[in-house]
CSV table of C-alpha atoms and ligand atoms in Angstrom, one decimal:
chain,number,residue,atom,x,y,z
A,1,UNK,CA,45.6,26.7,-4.0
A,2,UNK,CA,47.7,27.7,-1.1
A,3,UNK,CA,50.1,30.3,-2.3
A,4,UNK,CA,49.2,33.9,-3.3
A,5,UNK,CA,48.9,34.0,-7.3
A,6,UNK,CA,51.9,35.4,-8.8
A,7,UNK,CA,53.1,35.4,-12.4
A,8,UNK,CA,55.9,33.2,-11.6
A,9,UNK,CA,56.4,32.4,-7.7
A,10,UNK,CA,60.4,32.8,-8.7
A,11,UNK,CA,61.6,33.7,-4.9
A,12,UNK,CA,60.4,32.7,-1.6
A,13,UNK,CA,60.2,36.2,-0.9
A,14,UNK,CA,57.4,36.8,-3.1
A,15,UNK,CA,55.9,33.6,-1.6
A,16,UNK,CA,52.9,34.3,0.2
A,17,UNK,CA,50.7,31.7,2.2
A,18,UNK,CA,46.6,32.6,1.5
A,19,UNK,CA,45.1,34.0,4.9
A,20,UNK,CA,42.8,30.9,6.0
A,21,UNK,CA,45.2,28.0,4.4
A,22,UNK,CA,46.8,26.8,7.1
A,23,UNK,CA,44.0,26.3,9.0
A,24,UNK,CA,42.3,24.7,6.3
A,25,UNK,CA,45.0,22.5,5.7
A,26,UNK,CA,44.8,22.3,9.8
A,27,UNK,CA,41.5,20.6,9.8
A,28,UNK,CA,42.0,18.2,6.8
A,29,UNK,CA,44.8,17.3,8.6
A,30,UNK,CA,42.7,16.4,11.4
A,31,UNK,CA,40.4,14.9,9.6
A,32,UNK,CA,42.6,12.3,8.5
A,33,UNK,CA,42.4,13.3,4.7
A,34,UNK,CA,45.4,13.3,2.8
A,35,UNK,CA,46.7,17.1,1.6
A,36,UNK,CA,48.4,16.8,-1.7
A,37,UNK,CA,50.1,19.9,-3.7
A,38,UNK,CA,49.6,19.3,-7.6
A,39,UNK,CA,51.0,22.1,-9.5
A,40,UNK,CA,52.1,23.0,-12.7
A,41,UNK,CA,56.1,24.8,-12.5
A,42,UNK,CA,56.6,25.3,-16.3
A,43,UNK,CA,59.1,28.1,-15.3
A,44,UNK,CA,61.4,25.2,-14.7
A,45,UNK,CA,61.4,23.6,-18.2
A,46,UNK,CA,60.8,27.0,-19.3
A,47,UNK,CA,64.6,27.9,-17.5
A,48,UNK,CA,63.1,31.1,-14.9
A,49,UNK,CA,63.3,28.8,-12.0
A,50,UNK,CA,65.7,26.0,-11.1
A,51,UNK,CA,65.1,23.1,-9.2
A,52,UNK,CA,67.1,24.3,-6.8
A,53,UNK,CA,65.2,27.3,-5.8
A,54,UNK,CA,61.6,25.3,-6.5
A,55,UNK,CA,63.1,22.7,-3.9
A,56,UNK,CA,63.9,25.9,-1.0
A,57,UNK,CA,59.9,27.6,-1.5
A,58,UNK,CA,58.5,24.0,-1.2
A,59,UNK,CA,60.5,23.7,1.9
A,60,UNK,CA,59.7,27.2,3.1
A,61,UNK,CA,56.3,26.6,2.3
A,62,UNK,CA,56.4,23.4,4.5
A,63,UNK,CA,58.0,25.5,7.2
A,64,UNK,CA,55.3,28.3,7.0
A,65,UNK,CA,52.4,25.6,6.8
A,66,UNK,CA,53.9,23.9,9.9
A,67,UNK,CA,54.2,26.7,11.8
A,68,UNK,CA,50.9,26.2,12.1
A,69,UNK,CA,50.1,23.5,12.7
A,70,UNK,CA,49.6,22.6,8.5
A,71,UNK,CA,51.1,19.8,6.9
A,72,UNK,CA,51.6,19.1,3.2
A,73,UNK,CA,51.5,14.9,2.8
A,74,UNK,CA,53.2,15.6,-0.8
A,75,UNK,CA,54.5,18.1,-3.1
A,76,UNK,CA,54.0,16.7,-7.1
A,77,UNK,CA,54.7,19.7,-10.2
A,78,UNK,CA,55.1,19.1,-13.1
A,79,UNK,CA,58.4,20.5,-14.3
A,80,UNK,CA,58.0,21.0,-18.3
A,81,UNK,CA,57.3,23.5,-20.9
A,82,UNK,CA,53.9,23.0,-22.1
A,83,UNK,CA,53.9,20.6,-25.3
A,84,UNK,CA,54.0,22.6,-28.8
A,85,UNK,CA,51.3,22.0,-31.4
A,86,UNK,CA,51.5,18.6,-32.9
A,87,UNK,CA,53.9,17.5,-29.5
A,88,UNK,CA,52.8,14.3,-27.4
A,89,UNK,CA,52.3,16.2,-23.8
A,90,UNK,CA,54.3,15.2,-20.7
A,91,UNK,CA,51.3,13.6,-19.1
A,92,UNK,CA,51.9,15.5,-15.8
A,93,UNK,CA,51.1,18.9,-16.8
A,94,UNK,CA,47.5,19.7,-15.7
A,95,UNK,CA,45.3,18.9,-17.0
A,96,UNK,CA,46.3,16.0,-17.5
A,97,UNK,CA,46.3,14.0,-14.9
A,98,UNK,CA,49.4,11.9,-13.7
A,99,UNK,CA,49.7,13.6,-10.3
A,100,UNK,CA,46.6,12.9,-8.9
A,101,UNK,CA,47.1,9.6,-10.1
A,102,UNK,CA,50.4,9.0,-8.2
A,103,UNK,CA,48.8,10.4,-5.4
A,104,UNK,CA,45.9,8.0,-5.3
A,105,UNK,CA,48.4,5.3,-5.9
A,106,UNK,CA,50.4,6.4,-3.2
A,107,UNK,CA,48.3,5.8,-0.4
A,108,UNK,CA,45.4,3.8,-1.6
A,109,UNK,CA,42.9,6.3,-2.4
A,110,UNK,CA,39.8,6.3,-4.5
A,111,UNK,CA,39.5,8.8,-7.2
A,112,UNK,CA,35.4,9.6,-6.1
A,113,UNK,CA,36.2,10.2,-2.8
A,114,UNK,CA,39.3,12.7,-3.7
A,115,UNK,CA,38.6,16.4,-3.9
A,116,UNK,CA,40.6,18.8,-6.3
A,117,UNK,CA,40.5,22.1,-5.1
A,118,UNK,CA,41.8,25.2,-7.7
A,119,UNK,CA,41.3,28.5,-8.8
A,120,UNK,CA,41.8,27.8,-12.3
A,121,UNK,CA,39.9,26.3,-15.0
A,122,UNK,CA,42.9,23.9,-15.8
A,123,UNK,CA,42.1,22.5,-12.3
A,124,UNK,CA,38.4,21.6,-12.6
A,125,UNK,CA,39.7,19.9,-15.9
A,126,UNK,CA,42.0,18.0,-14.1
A,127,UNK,CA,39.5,17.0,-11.6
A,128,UNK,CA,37.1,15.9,-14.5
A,129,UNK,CA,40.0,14.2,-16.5
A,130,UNK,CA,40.9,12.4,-13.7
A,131,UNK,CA,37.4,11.4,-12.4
A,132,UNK,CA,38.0,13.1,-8.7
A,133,UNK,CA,35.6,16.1,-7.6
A,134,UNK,CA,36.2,19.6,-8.3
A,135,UNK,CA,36.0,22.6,-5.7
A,136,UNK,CA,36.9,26.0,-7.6
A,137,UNK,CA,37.6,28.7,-5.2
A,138,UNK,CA,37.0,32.6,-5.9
A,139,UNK,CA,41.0,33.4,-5.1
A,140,UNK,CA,43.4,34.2,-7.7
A,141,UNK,CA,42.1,33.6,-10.9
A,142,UNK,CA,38.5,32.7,-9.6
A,143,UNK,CA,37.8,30.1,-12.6
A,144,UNK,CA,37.9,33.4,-14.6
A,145,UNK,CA,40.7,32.3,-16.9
A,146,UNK,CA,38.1,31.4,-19.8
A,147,UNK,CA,41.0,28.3,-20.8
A,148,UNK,CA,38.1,25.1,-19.9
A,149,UNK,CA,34.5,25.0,-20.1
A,150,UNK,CA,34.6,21.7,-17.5
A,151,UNK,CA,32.1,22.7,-14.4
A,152,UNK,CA,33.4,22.4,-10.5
A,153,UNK,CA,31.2,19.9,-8.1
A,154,UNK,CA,31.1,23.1,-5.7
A,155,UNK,CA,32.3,27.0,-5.7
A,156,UNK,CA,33.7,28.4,-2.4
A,157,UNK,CA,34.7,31.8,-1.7
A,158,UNK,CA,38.2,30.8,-0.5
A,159,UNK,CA,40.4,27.7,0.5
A,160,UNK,CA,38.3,27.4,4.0
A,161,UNK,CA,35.5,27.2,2.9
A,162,UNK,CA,36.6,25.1,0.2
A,163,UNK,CA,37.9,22.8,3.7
A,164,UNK,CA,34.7,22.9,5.3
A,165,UNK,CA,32.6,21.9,2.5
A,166,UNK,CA,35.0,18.9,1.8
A,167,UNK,CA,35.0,17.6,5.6
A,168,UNK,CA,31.0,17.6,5.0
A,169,UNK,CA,30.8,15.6,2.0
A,170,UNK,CA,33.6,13.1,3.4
A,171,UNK,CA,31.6,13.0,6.7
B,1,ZN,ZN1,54.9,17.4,-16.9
């Protein structure tokens, strides 16, 4: 995760950038690693946010990132209202896992050698579903959200370390 945990991110106002991310993303960058953004933006099938205004904070976000010397390979959300009981899901919506798929796709990428890094629970699932490794971070929610039992590959205290632990194990 890169932005500051809000309900909602609904303006780019209340978009903040996590102290240490761009320098994170910095040294992937570097690295040669791919940066990917996989989130889930049900306030947009939901009807809180348009695409519009999603469209302008991943573009601010870009801006910010670059600033500083970050940059974001690809943005992929899933748009949709989480499926109601007895409905087929959308297949994108972590955590299932169509965007890391189209990522890997993308540029050629193997699964093992992919890293998803999250604060949630509903990331390390999609890590596991998706049979890429799983780095949970202790910002935001901290893996404290109880939704998924699935276990991270490794537990960092923020998205640097999270960086630095990835750059060793793709070393
Ligand atoms: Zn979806």
């Amino acid at each position: 995760m890169i932005v500051e945990d809000v309900h909602y991110v609904r303006s780019i106002e209340a978009m903040r950038v996590l102290p240490g991310a761009a320098e994170a993303i910095h040294r992937l960058n570097k690295a040669g690693l791919k940066v990917v953004v996989v989130s889930n933006q049900s306030g947009v099938g939901r009807g809180y946010l348009s695409l519009r205004t999603l469209a302008n904070m991943h573009r601010a976000l870009r801006a910010r990132l670059a600033a500083r010397g970050a940059k974001l390979d690809a943005i992929y959300f899933c748009p949709h209202a989480p499926a109601k009981k007895g409905e087929a899901g959308c297949g994108c919506r972590k955590p299932a896992t169509a965007m890391v798929e189209r990522a890997v796709r993308r540029w050629g990428l193997s699964l093992a050698d992919s890293f998803l890094v999250g604060d949630s629970t509903t990331d390390i699932q999609t890590a596991r579903n998706a049979g890429c490794r799983a780095v949970l971070v202790r910002t935001g929610k901290g893996g404290r959200d109880g939704r998924y039992k699935a276990k991270p590959d490794a537990v960092c205290r923020d998205i640097g370390r999270a960086a630095a632990w990835i750059l060793r194990e793709s070393a």
